PDB file of C-alpha atoms in Angstrom:
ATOM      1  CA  UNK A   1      17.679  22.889  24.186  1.00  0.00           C
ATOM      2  CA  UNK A   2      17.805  22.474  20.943  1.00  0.00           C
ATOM      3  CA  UNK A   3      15.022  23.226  18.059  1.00  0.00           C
ATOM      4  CA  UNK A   4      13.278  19.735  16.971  1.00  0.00           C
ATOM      5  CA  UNK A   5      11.943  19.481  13.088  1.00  0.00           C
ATOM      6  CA  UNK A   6       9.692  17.398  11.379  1.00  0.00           C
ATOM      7  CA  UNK A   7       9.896  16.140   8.386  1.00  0.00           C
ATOM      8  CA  UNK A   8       7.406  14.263   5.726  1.00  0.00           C
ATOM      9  CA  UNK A   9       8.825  12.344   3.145  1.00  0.00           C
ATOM     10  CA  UNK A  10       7.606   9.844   0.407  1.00  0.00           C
ATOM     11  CA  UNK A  11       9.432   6.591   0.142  1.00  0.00           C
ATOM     12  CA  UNK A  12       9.726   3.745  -2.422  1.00  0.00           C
ATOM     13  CA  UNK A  13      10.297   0.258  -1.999  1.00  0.00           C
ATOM     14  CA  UNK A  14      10.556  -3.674  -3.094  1.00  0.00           C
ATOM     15  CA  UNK A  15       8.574  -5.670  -0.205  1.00  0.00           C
ATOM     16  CA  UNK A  16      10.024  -8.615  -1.654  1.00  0.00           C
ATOM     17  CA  UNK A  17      13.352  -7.626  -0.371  1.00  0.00           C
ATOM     18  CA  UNK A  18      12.018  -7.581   3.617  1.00  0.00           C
ATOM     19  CA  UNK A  19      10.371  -9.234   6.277  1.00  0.00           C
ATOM     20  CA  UNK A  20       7.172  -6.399   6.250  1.00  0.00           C
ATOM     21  CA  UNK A  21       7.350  -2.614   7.089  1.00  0.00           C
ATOM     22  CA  UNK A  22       7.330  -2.781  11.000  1.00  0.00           C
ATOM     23  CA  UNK A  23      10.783  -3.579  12.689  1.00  0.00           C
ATOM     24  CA  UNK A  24      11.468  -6.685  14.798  1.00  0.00           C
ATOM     25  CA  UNK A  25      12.413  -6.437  18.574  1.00  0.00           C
ATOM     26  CA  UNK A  26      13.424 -10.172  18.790  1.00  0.00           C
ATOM     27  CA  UNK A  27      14.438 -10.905  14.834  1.00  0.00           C
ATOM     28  CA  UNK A  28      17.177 -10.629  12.459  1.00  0.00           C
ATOM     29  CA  UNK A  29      14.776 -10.032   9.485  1.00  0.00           C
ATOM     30  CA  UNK A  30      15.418  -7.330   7.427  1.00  0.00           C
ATOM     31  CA  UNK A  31      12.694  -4.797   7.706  1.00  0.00           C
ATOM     32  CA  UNK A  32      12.098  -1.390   5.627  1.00  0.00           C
ATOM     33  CA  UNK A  33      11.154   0.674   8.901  1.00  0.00           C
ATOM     34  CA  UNK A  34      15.068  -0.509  10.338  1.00  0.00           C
ATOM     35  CA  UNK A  35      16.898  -0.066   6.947  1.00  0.00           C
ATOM     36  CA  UNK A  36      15.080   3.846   6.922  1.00  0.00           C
ATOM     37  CA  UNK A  37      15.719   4.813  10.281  1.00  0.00           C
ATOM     38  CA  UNK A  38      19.122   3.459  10.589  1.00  0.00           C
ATOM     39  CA  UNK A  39      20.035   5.501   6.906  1.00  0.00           C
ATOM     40  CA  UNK A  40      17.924   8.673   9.056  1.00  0.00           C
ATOM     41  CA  UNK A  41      19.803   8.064  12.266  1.00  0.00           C
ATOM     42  CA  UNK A  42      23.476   8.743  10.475  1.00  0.00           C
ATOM     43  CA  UNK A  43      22.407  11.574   8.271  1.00  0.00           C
ATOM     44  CA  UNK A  44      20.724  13.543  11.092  1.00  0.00           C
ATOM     45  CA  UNK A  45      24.035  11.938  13.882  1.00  0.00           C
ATOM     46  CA  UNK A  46      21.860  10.614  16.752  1.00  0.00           C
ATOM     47  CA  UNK A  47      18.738   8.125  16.723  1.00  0.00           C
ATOM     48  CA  UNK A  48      15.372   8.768  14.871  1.00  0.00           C
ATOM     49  CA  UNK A  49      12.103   7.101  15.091  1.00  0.00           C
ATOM     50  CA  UNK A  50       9.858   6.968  11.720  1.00  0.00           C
ATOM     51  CA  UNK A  51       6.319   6.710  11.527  1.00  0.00           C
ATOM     52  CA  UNK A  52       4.734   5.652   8.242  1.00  0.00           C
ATOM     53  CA  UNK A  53       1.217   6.011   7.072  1.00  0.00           C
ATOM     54  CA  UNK A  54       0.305   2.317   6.749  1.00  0.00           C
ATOM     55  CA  UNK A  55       2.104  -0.384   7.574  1.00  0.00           C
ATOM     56  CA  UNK A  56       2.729  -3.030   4.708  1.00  0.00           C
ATOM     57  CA  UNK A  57       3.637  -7.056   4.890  1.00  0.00           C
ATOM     58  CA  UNK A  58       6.182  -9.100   3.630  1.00  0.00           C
ATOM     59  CA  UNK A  59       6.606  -9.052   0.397  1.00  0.00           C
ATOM     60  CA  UNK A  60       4.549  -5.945  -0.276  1.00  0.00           C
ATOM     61  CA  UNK A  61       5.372  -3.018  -1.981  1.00  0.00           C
ATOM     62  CA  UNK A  62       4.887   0.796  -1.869  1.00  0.00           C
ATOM     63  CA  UNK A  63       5.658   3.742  -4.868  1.00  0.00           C
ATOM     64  CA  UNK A  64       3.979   6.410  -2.304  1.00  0.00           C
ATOM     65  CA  UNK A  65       4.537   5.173   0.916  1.00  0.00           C
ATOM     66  CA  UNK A  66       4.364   8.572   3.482  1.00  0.00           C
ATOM     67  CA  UNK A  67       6.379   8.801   6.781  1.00  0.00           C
ATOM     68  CA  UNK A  68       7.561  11.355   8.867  1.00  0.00           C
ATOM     69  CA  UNK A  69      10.396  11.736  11.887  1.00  0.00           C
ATOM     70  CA  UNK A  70      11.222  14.437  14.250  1.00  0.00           C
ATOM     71  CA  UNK A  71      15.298  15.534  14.026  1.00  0.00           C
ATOM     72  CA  UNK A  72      17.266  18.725  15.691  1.00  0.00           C
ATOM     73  CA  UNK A  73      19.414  18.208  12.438  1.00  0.00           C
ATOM     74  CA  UNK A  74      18.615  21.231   9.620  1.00  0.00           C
ATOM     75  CA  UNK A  75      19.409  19.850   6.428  1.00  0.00           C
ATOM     76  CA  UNK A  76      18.087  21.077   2.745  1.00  0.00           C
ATOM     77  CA  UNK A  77      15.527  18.736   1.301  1.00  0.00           C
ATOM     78  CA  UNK A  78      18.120  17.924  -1.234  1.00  0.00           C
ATOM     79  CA  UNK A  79      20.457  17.059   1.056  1.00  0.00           C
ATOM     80  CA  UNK A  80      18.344  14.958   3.762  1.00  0.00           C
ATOM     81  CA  UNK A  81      17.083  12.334   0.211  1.00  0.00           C
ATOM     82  CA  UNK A  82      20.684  12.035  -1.335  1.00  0.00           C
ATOM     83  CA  UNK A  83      22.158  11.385   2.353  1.00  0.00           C
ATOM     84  CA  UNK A  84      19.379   9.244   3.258  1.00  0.00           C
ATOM     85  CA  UNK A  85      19.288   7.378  -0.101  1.00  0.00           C
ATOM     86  CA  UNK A  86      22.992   6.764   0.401  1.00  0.00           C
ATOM     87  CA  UNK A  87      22.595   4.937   3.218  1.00  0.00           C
ATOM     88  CA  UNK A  88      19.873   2.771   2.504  1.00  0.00           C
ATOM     89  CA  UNK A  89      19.533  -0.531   0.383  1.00  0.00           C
ATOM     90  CA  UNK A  90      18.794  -0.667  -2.682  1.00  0.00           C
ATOM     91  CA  UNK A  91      15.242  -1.702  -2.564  1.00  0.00           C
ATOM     92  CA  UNK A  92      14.057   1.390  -0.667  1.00  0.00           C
ATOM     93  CA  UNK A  93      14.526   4.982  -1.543  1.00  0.00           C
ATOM     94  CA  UNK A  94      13.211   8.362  -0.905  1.00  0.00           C
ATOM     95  CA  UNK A  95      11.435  10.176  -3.163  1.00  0.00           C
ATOM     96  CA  UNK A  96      10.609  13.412  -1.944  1.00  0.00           C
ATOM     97  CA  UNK A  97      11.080  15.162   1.295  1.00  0.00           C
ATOM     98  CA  UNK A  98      10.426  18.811   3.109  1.00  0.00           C
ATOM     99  CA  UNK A  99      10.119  20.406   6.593  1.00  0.00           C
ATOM    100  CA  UNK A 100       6.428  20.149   8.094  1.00  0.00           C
ATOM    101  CA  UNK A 101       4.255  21.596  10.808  1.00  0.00           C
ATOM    102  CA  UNK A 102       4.957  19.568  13.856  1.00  0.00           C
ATOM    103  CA  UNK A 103       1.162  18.272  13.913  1.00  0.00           C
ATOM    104  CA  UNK A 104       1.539  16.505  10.949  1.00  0.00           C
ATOM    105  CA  UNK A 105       1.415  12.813  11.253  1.00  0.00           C
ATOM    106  CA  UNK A 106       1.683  10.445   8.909  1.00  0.00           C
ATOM    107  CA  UNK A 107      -0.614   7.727   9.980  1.00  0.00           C
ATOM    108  CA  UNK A 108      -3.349  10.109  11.853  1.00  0.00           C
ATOM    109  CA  UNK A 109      -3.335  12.791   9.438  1.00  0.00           C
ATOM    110  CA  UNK A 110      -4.454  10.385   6.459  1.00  0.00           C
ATOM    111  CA  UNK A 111      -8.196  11.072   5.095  1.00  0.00           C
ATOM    112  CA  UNK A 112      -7.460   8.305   2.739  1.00  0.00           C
ATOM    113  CA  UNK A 113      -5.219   5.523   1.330  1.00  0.00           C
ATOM    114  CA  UNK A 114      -4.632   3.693  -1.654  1.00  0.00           C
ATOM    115  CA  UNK A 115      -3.473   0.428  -2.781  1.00  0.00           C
ATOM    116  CA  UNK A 116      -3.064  -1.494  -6.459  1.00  0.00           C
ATOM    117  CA  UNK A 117      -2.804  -5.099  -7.439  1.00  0.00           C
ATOM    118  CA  UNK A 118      -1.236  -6.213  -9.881  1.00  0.00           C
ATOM    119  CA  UNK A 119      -2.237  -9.890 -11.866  1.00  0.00           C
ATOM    120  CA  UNK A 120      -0.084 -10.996 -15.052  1.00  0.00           C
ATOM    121  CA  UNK A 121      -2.957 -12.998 -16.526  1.00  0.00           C
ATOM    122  CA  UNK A 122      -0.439 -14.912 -18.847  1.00  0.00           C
ATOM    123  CA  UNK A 123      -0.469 -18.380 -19.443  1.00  0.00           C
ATOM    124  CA  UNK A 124       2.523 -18.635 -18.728  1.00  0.00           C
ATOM    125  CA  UNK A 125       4.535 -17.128 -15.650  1.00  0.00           C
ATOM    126  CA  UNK A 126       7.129 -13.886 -16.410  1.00  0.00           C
ATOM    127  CA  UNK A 127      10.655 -13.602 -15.813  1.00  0.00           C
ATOM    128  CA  UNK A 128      10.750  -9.871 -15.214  1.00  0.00           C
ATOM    129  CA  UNK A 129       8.598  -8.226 -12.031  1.00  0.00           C
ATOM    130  CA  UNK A 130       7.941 -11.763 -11.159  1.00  0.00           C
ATOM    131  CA  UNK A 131       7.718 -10.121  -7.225  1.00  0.00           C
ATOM    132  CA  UNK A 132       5.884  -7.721  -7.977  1.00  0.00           C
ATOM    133  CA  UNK A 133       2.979  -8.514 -10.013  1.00  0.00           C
ATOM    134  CA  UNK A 134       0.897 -11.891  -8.980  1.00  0.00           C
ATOM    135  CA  UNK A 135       1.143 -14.581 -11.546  1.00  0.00           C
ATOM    136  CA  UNK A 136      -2.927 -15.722 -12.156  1.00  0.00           C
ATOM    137  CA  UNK A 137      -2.163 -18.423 -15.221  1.00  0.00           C
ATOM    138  CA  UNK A 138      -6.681 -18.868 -15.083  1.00  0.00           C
ATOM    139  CA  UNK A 139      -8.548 -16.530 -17.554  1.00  0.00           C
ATOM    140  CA  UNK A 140     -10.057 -13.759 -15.652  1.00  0.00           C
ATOM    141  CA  UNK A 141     -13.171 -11.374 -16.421  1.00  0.00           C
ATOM    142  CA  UNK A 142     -12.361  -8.132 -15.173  1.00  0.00           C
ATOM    143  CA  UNK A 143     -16.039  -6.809 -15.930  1.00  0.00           C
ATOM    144  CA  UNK A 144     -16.956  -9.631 -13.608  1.00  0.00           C
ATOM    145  CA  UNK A 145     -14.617  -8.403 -11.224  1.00  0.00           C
ATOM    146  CA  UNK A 146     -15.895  -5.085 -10.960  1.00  0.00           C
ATOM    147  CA  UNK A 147     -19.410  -6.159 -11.189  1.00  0.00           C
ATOM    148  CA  UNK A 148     -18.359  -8.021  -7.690  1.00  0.00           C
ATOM    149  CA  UNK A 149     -16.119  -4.843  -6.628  1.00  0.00           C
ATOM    150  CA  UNK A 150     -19.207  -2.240  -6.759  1.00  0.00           C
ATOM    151  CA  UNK A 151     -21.005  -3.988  -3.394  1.00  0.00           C
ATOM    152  CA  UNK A 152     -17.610  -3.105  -1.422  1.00  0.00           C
ATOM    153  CA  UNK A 153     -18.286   1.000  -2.207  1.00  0.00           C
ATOM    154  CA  UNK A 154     -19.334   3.213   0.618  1.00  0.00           C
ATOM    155  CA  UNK A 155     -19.223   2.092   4.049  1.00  0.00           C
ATOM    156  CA  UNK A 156     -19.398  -1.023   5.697  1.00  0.00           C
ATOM    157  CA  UNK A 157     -18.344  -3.639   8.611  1.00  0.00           C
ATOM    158  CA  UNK A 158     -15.445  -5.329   6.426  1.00  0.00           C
ATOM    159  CA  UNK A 159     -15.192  -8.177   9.111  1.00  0.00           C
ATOM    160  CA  UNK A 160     -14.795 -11.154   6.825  1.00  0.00           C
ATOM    161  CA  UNK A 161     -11.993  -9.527   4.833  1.00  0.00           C
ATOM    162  CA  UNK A 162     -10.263  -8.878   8.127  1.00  0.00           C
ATOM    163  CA  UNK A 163      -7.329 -11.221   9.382  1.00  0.00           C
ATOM    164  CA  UNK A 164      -7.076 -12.772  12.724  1.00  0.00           C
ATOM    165  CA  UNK A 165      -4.112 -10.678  13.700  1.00  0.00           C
ATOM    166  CA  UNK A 166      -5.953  -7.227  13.063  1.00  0.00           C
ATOM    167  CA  UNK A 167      -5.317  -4.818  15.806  1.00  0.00           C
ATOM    168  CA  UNK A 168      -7.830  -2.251  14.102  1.00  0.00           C
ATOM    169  CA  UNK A 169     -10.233  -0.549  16.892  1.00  0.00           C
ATOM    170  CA  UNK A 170     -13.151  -1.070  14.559  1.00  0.00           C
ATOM    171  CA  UNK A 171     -13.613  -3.095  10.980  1.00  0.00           C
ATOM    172  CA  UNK A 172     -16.087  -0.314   9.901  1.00  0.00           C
ATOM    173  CA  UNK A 173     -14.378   1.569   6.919  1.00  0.00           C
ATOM    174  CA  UNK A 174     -15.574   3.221   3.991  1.00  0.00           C
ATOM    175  CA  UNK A 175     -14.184   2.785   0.388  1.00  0.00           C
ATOM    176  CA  UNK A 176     -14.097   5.473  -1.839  1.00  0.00           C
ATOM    177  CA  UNK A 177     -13.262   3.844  -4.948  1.00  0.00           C
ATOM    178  CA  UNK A 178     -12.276   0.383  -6.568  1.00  0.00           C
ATOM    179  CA  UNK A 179     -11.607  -0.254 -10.215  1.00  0.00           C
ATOM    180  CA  UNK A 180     -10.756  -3.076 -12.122  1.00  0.00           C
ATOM    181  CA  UNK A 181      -8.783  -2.598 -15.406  1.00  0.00           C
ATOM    182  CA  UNK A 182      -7.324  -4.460 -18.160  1.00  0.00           C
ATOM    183  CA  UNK A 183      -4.676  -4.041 -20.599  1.00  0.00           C
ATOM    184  CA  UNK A 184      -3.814  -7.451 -22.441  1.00  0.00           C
ATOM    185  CA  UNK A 185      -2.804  -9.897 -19.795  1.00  0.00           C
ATOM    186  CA  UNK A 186      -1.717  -7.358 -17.304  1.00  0.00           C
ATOM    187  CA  UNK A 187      -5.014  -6.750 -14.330  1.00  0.00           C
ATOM    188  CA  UNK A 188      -5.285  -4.055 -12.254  1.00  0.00           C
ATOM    189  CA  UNK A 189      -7.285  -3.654  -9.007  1.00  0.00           C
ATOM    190  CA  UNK A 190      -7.114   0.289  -7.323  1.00  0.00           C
ATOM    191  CA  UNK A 191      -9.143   0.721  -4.114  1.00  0.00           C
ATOM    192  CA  UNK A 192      -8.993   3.703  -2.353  1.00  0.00           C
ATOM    193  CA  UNK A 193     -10.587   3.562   1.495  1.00  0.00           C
ATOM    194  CA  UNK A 194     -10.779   5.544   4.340  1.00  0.00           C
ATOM    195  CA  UNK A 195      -8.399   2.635   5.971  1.00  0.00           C
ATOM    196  CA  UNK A 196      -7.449  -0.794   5.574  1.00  0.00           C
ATOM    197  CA  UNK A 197      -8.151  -3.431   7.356  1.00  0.00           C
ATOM    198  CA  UNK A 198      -4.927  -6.354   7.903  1.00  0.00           C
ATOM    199  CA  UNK A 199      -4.698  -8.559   4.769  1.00  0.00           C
ATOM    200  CA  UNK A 200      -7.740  -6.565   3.795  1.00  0.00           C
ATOM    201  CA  UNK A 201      -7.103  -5.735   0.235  1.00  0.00           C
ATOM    202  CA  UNK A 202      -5.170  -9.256  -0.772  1.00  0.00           C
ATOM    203  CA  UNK A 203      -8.484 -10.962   1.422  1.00  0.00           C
ATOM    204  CA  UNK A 204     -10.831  -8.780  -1.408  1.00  0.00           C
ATOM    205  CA  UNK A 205      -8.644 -10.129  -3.962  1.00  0.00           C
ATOM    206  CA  UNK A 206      -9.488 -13.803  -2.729  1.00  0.00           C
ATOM    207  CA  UNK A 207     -13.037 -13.415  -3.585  1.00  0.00           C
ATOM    208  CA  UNK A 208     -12.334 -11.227  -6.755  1.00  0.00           C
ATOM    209  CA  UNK A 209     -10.550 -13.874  -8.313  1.00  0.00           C
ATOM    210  CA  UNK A 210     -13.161 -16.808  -8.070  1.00  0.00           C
ATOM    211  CA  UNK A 211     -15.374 -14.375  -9.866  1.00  0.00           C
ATOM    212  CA  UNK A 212     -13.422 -13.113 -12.688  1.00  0.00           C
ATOM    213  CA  UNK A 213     -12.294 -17.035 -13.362  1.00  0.00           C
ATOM    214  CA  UNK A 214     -15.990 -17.818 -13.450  1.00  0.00           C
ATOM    215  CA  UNK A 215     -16.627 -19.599 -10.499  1.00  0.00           C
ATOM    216  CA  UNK A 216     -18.636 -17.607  -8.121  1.00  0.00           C
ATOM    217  CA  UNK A 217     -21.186 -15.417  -9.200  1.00  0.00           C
ATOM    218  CA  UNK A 218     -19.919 -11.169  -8.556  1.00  0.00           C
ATOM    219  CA  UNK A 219     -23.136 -11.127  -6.351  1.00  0.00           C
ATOM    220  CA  UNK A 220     -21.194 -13.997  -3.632  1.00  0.00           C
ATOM    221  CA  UNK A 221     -19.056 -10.466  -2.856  1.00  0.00           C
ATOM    222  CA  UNK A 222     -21.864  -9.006  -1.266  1.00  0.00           C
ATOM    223  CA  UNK A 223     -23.059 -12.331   1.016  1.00  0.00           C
ATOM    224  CA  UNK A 224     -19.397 -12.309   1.782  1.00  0.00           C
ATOM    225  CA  UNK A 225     -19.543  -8.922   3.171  1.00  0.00           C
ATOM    226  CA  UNK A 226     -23.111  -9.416   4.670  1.00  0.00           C
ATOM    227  CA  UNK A 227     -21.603 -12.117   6.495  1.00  0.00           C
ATOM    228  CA  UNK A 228     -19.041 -10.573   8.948  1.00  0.00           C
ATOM    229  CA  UNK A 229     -17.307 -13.463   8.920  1.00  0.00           C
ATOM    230  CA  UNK A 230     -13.664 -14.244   7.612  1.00  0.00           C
ATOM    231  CA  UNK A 231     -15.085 -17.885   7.287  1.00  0.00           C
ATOM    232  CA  UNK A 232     -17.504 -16.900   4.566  1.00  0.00           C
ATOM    233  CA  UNK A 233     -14.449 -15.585   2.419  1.00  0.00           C
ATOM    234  CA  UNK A 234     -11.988 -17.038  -0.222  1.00  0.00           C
ATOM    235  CA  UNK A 235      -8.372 -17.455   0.339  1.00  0.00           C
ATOM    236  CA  UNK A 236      -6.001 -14.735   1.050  1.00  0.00           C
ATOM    237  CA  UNK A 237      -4.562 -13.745  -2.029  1.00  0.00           C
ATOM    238  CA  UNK A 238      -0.323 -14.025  -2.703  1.00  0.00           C
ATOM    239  CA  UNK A 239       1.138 -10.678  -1.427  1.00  0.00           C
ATOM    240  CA  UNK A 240       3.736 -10.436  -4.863  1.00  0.00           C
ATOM    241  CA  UNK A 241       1.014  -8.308  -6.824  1.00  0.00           C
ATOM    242  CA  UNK A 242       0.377  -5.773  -4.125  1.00  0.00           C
ATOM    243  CA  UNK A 243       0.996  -2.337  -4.247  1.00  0.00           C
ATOM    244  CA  UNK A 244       0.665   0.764  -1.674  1.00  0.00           C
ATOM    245  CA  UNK A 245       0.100   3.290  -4.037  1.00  0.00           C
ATOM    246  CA  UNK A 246      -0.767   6.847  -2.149  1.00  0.00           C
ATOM    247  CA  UNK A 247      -2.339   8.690   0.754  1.00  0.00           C
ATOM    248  CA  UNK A 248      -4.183  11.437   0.747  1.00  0.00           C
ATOM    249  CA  UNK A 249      -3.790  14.475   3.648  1.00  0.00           C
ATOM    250  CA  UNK A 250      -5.373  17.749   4.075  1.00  0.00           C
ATOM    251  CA  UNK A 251      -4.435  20.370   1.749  1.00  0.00           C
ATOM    252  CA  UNK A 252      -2.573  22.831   4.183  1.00  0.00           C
ATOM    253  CA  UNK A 253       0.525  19.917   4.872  1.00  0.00           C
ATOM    254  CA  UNK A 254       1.300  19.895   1.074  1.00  0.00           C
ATOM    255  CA  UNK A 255       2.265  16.227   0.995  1.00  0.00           C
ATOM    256  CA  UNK A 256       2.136  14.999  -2.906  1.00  0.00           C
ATOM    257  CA  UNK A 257      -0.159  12.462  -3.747  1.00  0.00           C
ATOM    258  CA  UNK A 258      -0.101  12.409  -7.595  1.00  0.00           C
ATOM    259  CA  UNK A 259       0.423  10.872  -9.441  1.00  0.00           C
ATOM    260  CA  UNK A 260      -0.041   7.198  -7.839  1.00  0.00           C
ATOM    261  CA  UNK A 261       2.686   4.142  -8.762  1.00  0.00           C
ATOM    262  CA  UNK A 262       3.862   1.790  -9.820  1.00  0.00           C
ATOM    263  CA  UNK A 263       5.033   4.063 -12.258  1.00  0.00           C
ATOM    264  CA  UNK A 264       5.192   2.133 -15.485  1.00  0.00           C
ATOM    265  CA  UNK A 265       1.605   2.281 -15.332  1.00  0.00           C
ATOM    266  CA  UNK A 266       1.539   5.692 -15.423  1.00  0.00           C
ATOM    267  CA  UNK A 267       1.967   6.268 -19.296  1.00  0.00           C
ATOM    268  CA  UNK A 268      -0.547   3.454 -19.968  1.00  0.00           C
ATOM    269  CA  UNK A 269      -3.203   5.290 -18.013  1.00  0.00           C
ATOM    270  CA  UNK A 270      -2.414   8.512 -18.767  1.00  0.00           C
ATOM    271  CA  UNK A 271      -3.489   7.260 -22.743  1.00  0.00           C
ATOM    272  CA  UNK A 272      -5.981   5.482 -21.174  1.00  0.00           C
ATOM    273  CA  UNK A 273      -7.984   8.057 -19.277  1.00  0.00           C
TER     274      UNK A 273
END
């Protein structure tokens, strides 16, 4: 019987170009967990499976997306990404890739995740990246919005920023960090949790939003949380601006997770910090 490997890799892609992460059994939709394994399947010459370390929606994107598969192929590292990135669209592309211990996994391995959103607070709405920032033509106050960010640190019952559809065993998660930056019109919103919650971090946004235009006091964040209730929050925020940005793993599987995406941020906050 032959030897079976796993493998980690780190994968990019435009949400805007399919139907959510997570393949369909019963639709045509274009997913990015079909388009990888399919482009996996033909490098490695029989069928792969590929687990990813948290699943995204439609129209949401990832720089540092982290998924592994099992394959009785041996291929350099070089040689699995060009194959692999070959057969893929052109919307989603490996990054980096190596050989792991076989009790790595990519969901239940993760100690933490990390997402961005993205506003363009222009008056007017942008031609370029139009999928992949959210266009917010209000003024915002992002010292507002952090003001209302703070009550979400540490760990809570994040019930009212859950969705209906959630099939997480408990809505008790802890976040580690959440900023809110500015530079000009463009907004940024990091969190970094234990785990997210379904529409979690676009259901955050929701209540963000009010606050930085002014309407709701950043102190309504933390009734909304008291609440537990999904009734108690604002809307659920457009999925364009949303980001999954990195994980973070024990030290011993050597997965990379710096420095975070989108990457034309990175030279702004690297002048920034």
């Amino acid at each position: 019987m032959s030897e079976v490997y796993r493998y980690a890799a780190i994968v990019e892609y435009n949400g805007a170009c399919f139907h959510g992460w997570q393949k369909q059994k019963h639709h045509n939709e274009p997913t990015v967990q079909a388009a990888l394994e399919a482009a996996i399947s033909k490098v490695a010459n029989h069928p792969v499976e590929v687990a990813c370390a948290g699943r995204t929606d439609a129209g949401v994107h990832a720089t540092r997306q982290v998924i592994h598969f099992d394959s009785t192929s041996k291929r350099t590292d070089y040689g699995w990404i060009m194959g692999i990135n070959t057969n893929t669209p052109p919307a989603v592309s490996v990054q980096w890739l190596q050989q792991v211990d076989g009790d790595f996994h990519a969901r239940f391995k993760a100690r933490a995740r990390c997402y961005r959103y993205l506003i363009n607070n222009s008056k007017y709405r942008q031609a370029l990246q139009h999928d992949q920032m959210t266009w917010w033509r209000y003024p915002l106050d992002a010292e507002r919005m952090q003001q209302a960010a703070n009550h979400l640190l540490g760990e809570h019952d994040f019930t009212s920023f859950r969705a209906k559809d959630c099939q997480a065993k408990t809505p008790v998660k802890t976040m580690h960090r959440i900023e809110v930056r500015q530079w000009g019109d463009l907004i940024m919103v990091e969190l970094e949790a234990s785990a997210f919650l379904y529409h979690m971090v676009r259901n955050i946004m929701g209540v963000l939003i009010p606050v930085g235009e002014g309407h709701k006091e950043p102190d309504w964040m933390k009734d909304v949380l008291d609440a537990r209730s999904r009734l108690a929050a604002g809307v659920t925020a457009p999925g364009d601006g949303l980001h999954f940005v990195g994980v973070r793993y024990p030290e011993q599987f050597e997965i990379p997770s710096q420095p975070f995406g989108p990457l034309i941020l990175e030279p702004a906050l690297s002048l920034t910090r």
